[in-house]
Amino acid sequence: MYRLVLSAIIILTGAVLVLGGLWLAALGGSWFYVVLGAMLAASGALIAMRRPAGAGLYAVTILVTLCWALWEVGLNWWALAPRGGLLLVLGILVLLPAIVNAFNGRYRITAGFDANNAALAAVIVLAAAVGIYSMFQDPDDVSGTFNQERMAAAAAATDGGIPPGQWVAYGRTSMGQRFSPLAQITPANVDKLKVAWTYKTGQIRDQNDPQETTYEVTPLMVNGTVYICTPFSTVIALDPETGKEKWRFDPKLKQPPRDTTQHMTCRGVAYQEATPADLPPEVSLAPDSAAAGAQAAADLQQSVDEVTTQAAGVPQNVVTGHAQAGAPNPAVNREQPPAHVTLSADCMRRLFVPTSDGRLISISADTGKLCPGFGGSDGTVNLWANMPNVTPGSFYSTSPPVVAGNLIVVTGAVNDNVATTSPSGVIRAFNAYTGALVWNFDSKNPDATAPIPNGQTYSHNAPNSWSVASYDPKLGLIYFPMGNESPDQFGANRESNTERFSSSIVALRADTGRVAWVFQTVHHDLWDYDVPAQPSLVDLTINGREVPALVAPTKQGELFVLNRLTGEPVLPVKEEPAPQGAVGGDHTAPTQPHSAVSFRPKPLTGADMWGATPIDQLYCRIRLHQLRYDGAFTPPSLGGSIVYPGNFGVFNWGAIAVDPQRDIAFAMPVYLAFTSQLLPRPDDTTRVVSKKGAPVFNENFGAPFAAKMGPFYSFLNLPCQRPPWGYVAGVDLRTGETVYRHVNGTVRDLSPVPLPFKMGVPGIGGPIVTAGGVAFLSGTMDNYVRGYDLRTGREIWRDRLPAGGQATPSTYQAADGRQYLVVVAGGHGSTGTKAGDSIIAYALPR
């Protein structure tokens, strides 16, 4: 019975491989699976007939497969495993006594271990030895080292006089470097880091929240207080030495409906501090007023109710959830802010809090109380003002605003690929004290930066900037990473300004909002290749000359290094030919920009297809040939296309970290292929890719096509491309050379069994670097925070987190003189990592 079951499994496996192999060969792929399947089926049949030659043929099958695998992928363990793992397991079963005895008669007791069995045993040992040897090889690794002279380099401070122990903005400073001048923690002592304190916010996503409810906050530490926000826009102040809560601000968030709400996220708050000498004429200083604070709290509740009522009052299509064409917009007019504001003493240091229901709130950094006067008595600016197509949940600000002197500059996200009737992606600058609108940049109407008159609305569906911006106070320029208009995958009807500003970096003058320059990273974007990350501003030494530079990571894997004064490339950028052939009515750009500093992956081939067994690997090879794939920038198609890199991005909002002393960039490139298929829409309201009651994302109401999108996975829900899927890397920004690249992360929290295999996993979140020569990162999809030697990129410390750490850490020095590393472990809804609410601080022992 055992023999018959085993032989049936071998025959069935062989038959599947033959049939699938013929299908693959008919599509133009490899014939090897036909040969492999035929040999397996034949050996299985011989084993079923008690013929010793079955074991001999099985030995030949393994040997031929080993030679083919080595020819195709070399000594790469994770590429070899699916090609031979199942064969070796079945081969070992063939050598069990129950089978060997059966070769010599039905009831014989002595094992007939003949030359066939000996050959099979020898080949299994050989294949296992090759596999074990390949485990210790790392063909995907780039090993390099920054020299000691570079690591010892020091530069003049460029952080605007910010104390070295503080972290005052998302990227530590408005320059977005994610670099700390602290040096207490070094490669020599980082392994001694211990948990100093843990704080739990008490707010964890559950089944009632949108899927993309994510903890992405980078904690600030200013003037002896740590500031965090939760995905629900709650702001909390903590003691930096103990983690004890000082105060908590509840914005009384009105959660929008799930079918039109894509994100519940707060990446951080913005901090502004003023002295009496800094106050403009429209602001005067007064003593604290408890009565004013109490009244502001009451007014806040009223403003929440008003905004909710306004949005809910717009006549909406019941299917799309978006405003009907021509519908009146009750939220169109801005409130007139006071001409003069009396600022209480405790509001000289303030936080600005963006909310997912479309508000910007000003609170005291000292007390957590509202600062009356900003936007009115309630300390709130209604970001729905002058917006077209008001729909609850379709517009929100997930990233901290930019503090530019006496201005607060706010960007916003709009739901991707829901409808062509989206709100506007307008960028607005408000007076930081009164909340008066100072200027607005509408990318479809870029020259009209004067405050929009009441009674008018911004351009609908204008490309937006949803990520974090950078600000150079010396040049007076703000640098915005720009997105696209909906739909991402079909661009036939885009206006000229949309084509100019989509997927670009735009430099605006901080005082007027006028365009200084624009650099486009993708032409006619059909792949959701928004510029996702905050640009890092750094002065680089190029060919012996100091250049004011900007380093911008992109989803397609480019690091564009530009002159931040002019927008011209500092390191070379070439236009390279791109695949053509968009769907009818659309077009593709003939070329796309390619940077000298690039992590764009090599094109996928059949040899790159992966799986747990030869069967699902074969499936992926078939899918590779079925889907359209012409390399990077393959346009979406009706039959389905492979998008690689996928819209998850090689880089995303976590950006990179730049050491301005050493001109080193530390990055976490990620590689996951996605698929994109355009499905014709019968009308503007019918659901095509979503079920009734579910979110309507990717429906593209109002466009000719809906978009069916997802990762390029096999039927086992595993990536079709072989690992590694994630790395850490170090780049010499003076030359553009990638000095090192190392596989990063394990599948411990991704596999059904917690196996600590280092396969290189995806991640989202960003790294930081320190003057001590250590980089820190917690964004991988295994629940760890890690420390790396910046000189070599090697992991030198890690600690287990209680939940997913998909956020960017920060570091600071407290009053006790110790350097702390603070990490957020709350999980990420889109990646499915474990949810939590922990803020964890590490420090060296006292």
mmCIF file of C-alpha atoms in Angstrom, residues 44-269:
data_model
loop_
_atom_site.group_PDB
_atom_site.id
_atom_site.type_symbol
_atom_site.label_atom_id
_atom_site.label_comp_id
_atom_site.label_asym_id
_atom_site.label_seq_id
_atom_site.Cartn_x
_atom_site.Cartn_y
_atom_site.Cartn_z
ATOM 1 C CA GLY A 44 6.860 6.317 -10.500
ATOM 2 C CA ALA A 45 5.421 3.709 -12.869
ATOM 3 C CA LEU A 46 8.508 1.500 -12.505
ATOM 4 C CA ILE A 47 8.297 1.780 -8.709
ATOM 5 C CA ALA A 48 4.630 0.800 -8.854
ATOM 6 C CA MET A 49 5.642 -2.315 -10.824
ATOM 7 C CA ARG A 50 8.371 -3.203 -8.268
ATOM 8 C CA ARG A 51 11.097 -2.555 -10.817
ATOM 9 C CA PRO A 52 14.451 -1.543 -9.222
ATOM 10 C CA ALA A 53 15.134 0.582 -12.285
ATOM 11 C CA GLY A 54 12.548 2.993 -10.873
ATOM 12 C CA ALA A 55 15.027 4.062 -8.196
ATOM 13 C CA GLY A 56 17.788 4.335 -10.782
ATOM 14 C CA LEU A 57 15.667 6.517 -13.048
ATOM 15 C CA TYR A 58 14.706 8.649 -10.055
ATOM 16 C CA ALA A 59 18.436 9.138 -9.347
ATOM 17 C CA VAL A 60 18.963 10.310 -12.922
ATOM 18 C CA THR A 61 15.981 12.654 -12.565
ATOM 19 C CA ILE A 62 17.487 14.327 -9.482
ATOM 20 C CA LEU A 63 20.924 14.569 -11.117
ATOM 21 C CA VAL A 64 19.536 16.131 -14.301
ATOM 22 C CA THR A 65 17.445 18.574 -12.254
ATOM 23 C CA LEU A 66 20.478 19.521 -10.154
ATOM 24 C CA CYS A 67 22.547 20.252 -13.259
ATOM 25 C CA TRP A 68 19.724 22.276 -14.803
ATOM 26 C CA ALA A 69 19.148 24.233 -11.596
ATOM 27 C CA LEU A 70 22.836 25.074 -11.199
ATOM 28 C CA TRP A 71 22.973 26.183 -14.834
ATOM 29 C CA GLU A 72 19.898 28.379 -14.392
ATOM 30 C CA VAL A 73 20.429 29.980 -10.970
ATOM 31 C CA GLY A 74 23.872 28.980 -9.685
ATOM 32 C CA LEU A 75 24.604 28.470 -6.002
ATOM 33 C CA ASN A 76 21.587 30.397 -4.759
ATOM 34 C CA TRP A 77 19.904 28.456 -1.972
ATOM 35 C CA TRP A 78 16.483 30.101 -2.141
ATOM 36 C CA ALA A 79 16.402 29.639 -5.910
ATOM 37 C CA LEU A 80 17.595 26.015 -5.743
ATOM 38 C CA ALA A 81 15.196 24.932 -2.980
ATOM 39 C CA PRO A 82 11.928 24.905 -4.961
ATOM 40 C CA ARG A 83 13.604 23.186 -7.879
ATOM 41 C CA GLY A 84 14.899 20.243 -5.894
ATOM 42 C CA GLY A 85 13.386 20.182 -2.411
ATOM 43 C CA LEU A 86 10.291 18.131 -3.250
ATOM 44 C CA LEU A 87 12.335 15.731 -5.384
ATOM 45 C CA LEU A 88 14.754 15.066 -2.541
ATOM 46 C CA VAL A 89 11.952 14.423 -0.050
ATOM 47 C CA LEU A 90 10.281 11.942 -2.400
ATOM 48 C CA GLY A 91 13.699 10.371 -3.169
ATOM 49 C CA ILE A 92 14.361 9.734 0.500
ATOM 50 C CA LEU A 93 10.956 8.064 0.775
ATOM 51 C CA VAL A 94 11.877 5.803 -2.163
ATOM 52 C CA LEU A 95 14.877 4.573 -0.148
ATOM 53 C CA LEU A 96 12.801 3.491 2.845
ATOM 54 C CA PRO A 97 12.817 -0.285 3.494
ATOM 55 C CA ALA A 98 9.159 -0.695 2.529
ATOM 56 C CA ILE A 99 10.003 0.349 -1.041
ATOM 57 C CA VAL A 100 13.431 -1.273 -1.298
ATOM 58 C CA ASN A 101 12.059 -4.594 -0.075
ATOM 59 C CA ALA A 102 9.202 -4.387 -2.561
ATOM 60 C CA PHE A 103 11.727 -4.337 -5.407
ATOM 61 C CA ASN A 104 12.719 -7.902 -4.460
ATOM 62 C CA GLY A 105 9.394 -9.600 -3.987
ATOM 63 C CA ARG A 106 6.143 -9.062 -2.177
ATOM 64 C CA TYR A 107 7.083 -10.702 1.160
ATOM 65 C CA ARG A 108 10.862 -10.681 1.279
ATOM 66 C CA ILE A 109 12.369 -9.379 4.494
ATOM 67 C CA THR A 110 15.945 -8.662 3.417
ATOM 68 C CA ALA A 111 16.468 -5.339 1.736
ATOM 69 C CA GLY A 112 17.670 -5.548 -1.836
ATOM 70 C CA PHE A 113 19.887 -2.442 -1.759
ATOM 71 C CA ASP A 114 21.287 -2.758 -5.285
ATOM 72 C CA ALA A 115 23.134 -0.406 -7.607
ATOM 73 C CA ASN A 116 19.944 1.537 -8.409
ATOM 74 C CA ASN A 117 19.287 2.285 -4.757
ATOM 75 C CA ALA A 118 22.948 3.066 -4.158
ATOM 76 C CA ALA A 119 22.917 5.515 -7.076
ATOM 77 C CA LEU A 120 19.821 7.196 -5.720
ATOM 78 C CA ALA A 121 21.362 7.492 -2.261
ATOM 79 C CA ALA A 122 24.583 8.904 -3.705
ATOM 80 C CA VAL A 123 22.732 11.510 -5.815
ATOM 81 C CA ILE A 124 20.628 12.571 -2.833
ATOM 82 C CA VAL A 125 23.793 13.046 -0.777
ATOM 83 C CA LEU A 126 25.376 15.017 -3.624
ATOM 84 C CA ALA A 127 22.326 17.247 -4.073
ATOM 85 C CA ALA A 128 22.037 17.799 -0.319
ATOM 86 C CA ALA A 129 25.725 18.720 -0.144
ATOM 87 C CA VAL A 130 25.296 21.253 -2.944
ATOM 88 C CA GLY A 131 22.259 22.658 -1.150
ATOM 89 C CA ILE A 132 24.059 22.937 2.172
ATOM 90 C CA TYR A 133 27.036 24.599 0.512
ATOM 91 C CA SER A 134 24.740 27.072 -1.244
ATOM 92 C CA MET A 135 23.242 28.072 2.121
ATOM 93 C CA PHE A 136 26.553 29.673 2.995
ATOM 94 C CA GLN A 137 26.786 31.586 -0.288
ATOM 95 C CA ASP A 138 25.184 34.990 -0.764
ATOM 96 C CA PRO A 139 25.120 35.822 -4.462
ATOM 97 C CA ASP A 140 22.747 38.739 -3.874
ATOM 98 C CA ASP A 141 25.088 40.412 -1.406
ATOM 99 C CA VAL A 142 27.283 43.388 -2.255
ATOM 100 C CA SER A 143 30.020 43.610 0.348
ATOM 101 C CA GLY A 144 31.819 46.894 0.629
ATOM 102 C CA THR A 145 33.074 49.232 3.321
ATOM 103 C CA PHE A 146 33.358 52.978 3.726
ATOM 104 C CA ASN A 147 36.935 53.797 4.672
ATOM 105 C CA GLN A 148 37.960 55.084 8.068
ATOM 106 C CA GLU A 149 38.724 58.523 6.694
ATOM 107 C CA ARG A 150 35.127 58.850 5.491
ATOM 108 C CA MET A 151 33.730 57.584 8.778
ATOM 109 C CA ALA A 152 35.843 60.063 10.746
ATOM 110 C CA ALA A 153 34.626 63.004 8.676
ATOM 111 C CA ALA A 154 32.906 65.883 10.394
ATOM 112 C CA ALA A 155 31.080 68.808 8.863
ATOM 113 C CA ALA A 156 29.763 72.132 10.022
ATOM 114 C CA ALA A 157 26.288 71.965 11.518
ATOM 115 C CA THR A 158 23.505 72.554 8.972
ATOM 116 C CA ASP A 159 20.539 72.003 11.252
ATOM 117 C CA GLY A 160 19.688 75.621 11.965
ATOM 118 C CA GLY A 161 20.989 75.624 15.498
ATOM 119 C CA ILE A 162 18.742 72.811 16.715
ATOM 120 C CA PRO A 163 20.223 71.236 19.873
ATOM 121 C CA PRO A 164 21.866 67.908 18.966
ATOM 122 C CA GLY A 165 19.800 65.978 21.482
ATOM 123 C CA GLN A 166 16.435 66.982 20.009
ATOM 124 C CA TRP A 167 14.294 65.587 17.196
ATOM 125 C CA VAL A 168 12.050 68.510 16.245
ATOM 126 C CA ALA A 169 10.520 67.435 12.917
ATOM 127 C CA TYR A 170 9.619 64.279 11.024
ATOM 128 C CA GLY A 171 13.121 64.060 9.503
ATOM 129 C CA ARG A 172 14.639 65.534 12.719
ATOM 130 C CA THR A 173 14.880 68.907 10.969
ATOM 131 C CA SER A 174 13.005 70.397 8.035
ATOM 132 C CA MET A 175 15.903 69.218 5.827
ATOM 133 C CA GLY A 176 14.586 65.640 6.050
ATOM 134 C CA GLN A 177 17.927 63.916 6.603
ATOM 135 C CA ARG A 178 16.872 61.587 9.455
ATOM 136 C CA PHE A 179 20.369 62.114 10.865
ATOM 137 C CA SER A 180 21.198 62.677 14.531
ATOM 138 C CA PRO A 181 24.504 64.221 15.630
ATOM 139 C CA LEU A 182 24.400 62.081 18.784
ATOM 140 C CA ALA A 183 27.298 59.648 19.117
ATOM 141 C CA GLN A 184 26.825 57.945 22.482
ATOM 142 C CA ILE A 185 25.602 54.732 20.814
ATOM 143 C CA THR A 186 28.296 53.220 18.596
ATOM 144 C CA PRO A 187 28.972 49.933 16.813
ATOM 145 C CA ALA A 188 31.096 48.963 19.827
ATOM 146 C CA ASN A 189 28.303 49.249 22.399
ATOM 147 C CA VAL A 190 25.006 49.040 20.503
ATOM 148 C CA ASP A 191 24.603 45.392 21.546
ATOM 149 C CA LYS A 192 24.190 46.610 25.130
ATOM 150 C CA LEU A 193 20.982 48.542 24.381
ATOM 151 C CA LYS A 194 18.137 47.654 26.722
ATOM 152 C CA VAL A 195 14.511 48.699 27.000
ATOM 153 C CA ALA A 196 14.385 51.859 29.127
ATOM 154 C CA TRP A 197 10.606 52.276 29.106
ATOM 155 C CA THR A 198 7.457 51.157 27.292
ATOM 156 C CA TYR A 199 4.242 53.095 26.862
ATOM 157 C CA LYS A 200 0.921 51.856 25.459
ATOM 158 C CA THR A 201 -1.442 54.343 23.830
ATOM 159 C CA GLY A 202 -4.571 52.273 24.406
ATOM 160 C CA GLN A 203 -5.643 52.716 20.773
ATOM 161 C CA ILE A 204 -5.393 49.637 18.533
ATOM 162 C CA ARG A 205 -7.023 49.087 15.177
ATOM 163 C CA ASP A 206 -9.871 46.591 15.069
ATOM 164 C CA GLN A 207 -12.313 45.134 12.550
ATOM 165 C CA ASN A 208 -14.348 48.344 12.508
ATOM 166 C CA ASP A 209 -11.456 50.427 11.215
ATOM 167 C CA PRO A 210 -10.329 50.751 7.582
ATOM 168 C CA GLN A 211 -7.791 48.153 6.477
ATOM 169 C CA GLU A 212 -5.105 50.801 6.109
ATOM 170 C CA THR A 213 -5.219 51.843 9.751
ATOM 171 C CA THR A 214 -1.511 52.074 10.393
ATOM 172 C CA TYR A 215 0.936 53.262 13.031
ATOM 173 C CA GLU A 216 3.461 55.284 11.019
ATOM 174 C CA VAL A 217 4.350 58.035 13.495
ATOM 175 C CA THR A 218 7.900 59.242 14.054
ATOM 176 C CA PRO A 219 8.116 60.567 17.643
ATOM 177 C CA LEU A 220 9.427 64.073 18.209
ATOM 178 C CA MET A 221 11.459 65.103 21.264
ATOM 179 C CA VAL A 222 11.586 68.816 21.944
ATOM 180 C CA ASN A 223 12.322 70.721 25.152
ATOM 181 C CA GLY A 224 12.109 67.677 27.372
ATOM 182 C CA THR A 225 8.946 66.115 25.941
ATOM 183 C CA VAL A 226 8.282 63.274 23.498
ATOM 184 C CA TYR A 227 5.307 63.868 21.184
ATOM 185 C CA ILE A 228 3.439 61.145 19.312
ATOM 186 C CA CYS A 229 0.132 60.807 17.510
ATOM 187 C CA THR A 230 -1.943 57.681 16.929
ATOM 188 C CA PRO A 231 -3.686 56.660 13.693
ATOM 189 C CA PHE A 232 -6.783 58.278 15.187
ATOM 190 C CA SER A 233 -5.061 61.679 15.439
ATOM 191 C CA THR A 234 -4.842 61.553 19.230
ATOM 192 C CA VAL A 235 -1.742 63.456 20.377
ATOM 193 C CA ILE A 236 0.160 62.298 23.475
ATOM 194 C CA ALA A 237 3.055 63.897 25.351
ATOM 195 C CA LEU A 238 5.479 61.657 27.254
ATOM 196 C CA ASP A 239 8.357 62.088 29.639
ATOM 197 C CA PRO A 240 11.520 61.200 27.653
ATOM 198 C CA GLU A 241 13.229 59.427 30.584
ATOM 199 C CA THR A 242 10.327 57.382 31.935
ATOM 200 C CA GLY A 243 7.661 57.264 29.208
ATOM 201 C CA LYS A 244 5.085 58.547 31.670
ATOM 202 C CA GLU A 245 2.168 60.339 30.042
ATOM 203 C CA LYS A 246 2.138 64.114 30.578
ATOM 204 C CA TRP A 247 -1.054 64.929 28.705
ATOM 205 C CA ARG A 248 -3.309 63.674 25.943
ATOM 206 C CA PHE A 249 -5.270 65.590 23.318
ATOM 207 C CA ASP A 250 -8.396 64.049 21.801
ATOM 208 C CA PRO A 251 -9.427 65.667 18.505
ATOM 209 C CA LYS A 252 -12.900 64.090 18.803
ATOM 210 C CA LEU A 253 -12.412 62.423 15.455
ATOM 211 C CA LYS A 254 -15.490 61.642 13.433
ATOM 212 C CA GLN A 255 -14.645 58.408 11.662
ATOM 213 C CA PRO A 256 -15.843 58.572 8.033
ATOM 214 C CA PRO A 257 -17.645 55.637 6.359
ATOM 215 C CA ARG A 258 -15.482 52.626 5.540
ATOM 216 C CA ASP A 259 -16.482 52.373 1.888
ATOM 217 C CA THR A 260 -14.930 55.776 1.132
ATOM 218 C CA THR A 261 -12.139 55.800 3.733
ATOM 219 C CA GLN A 262 -8.762 54.472 2.634
ATOM 220 C CA HIS A 263 -6.358 55.544 5.381
ATOM 221 C CA MET A 264 -6.359 56.115 9.135
ATOM 222 C CA THR A 265 -2.806 57.284 9.686
ATOM 223 C CA CYS A 266 -0.826 60.020 11.416
ATOM 224 C CA ARG A 267 2.872 60.091 10.501
ATOM 225 C CA GLY A 268 3.557 62.846 12.972
ATOM 226 C CA VAL A 269 2.813 66.298 14.271
#
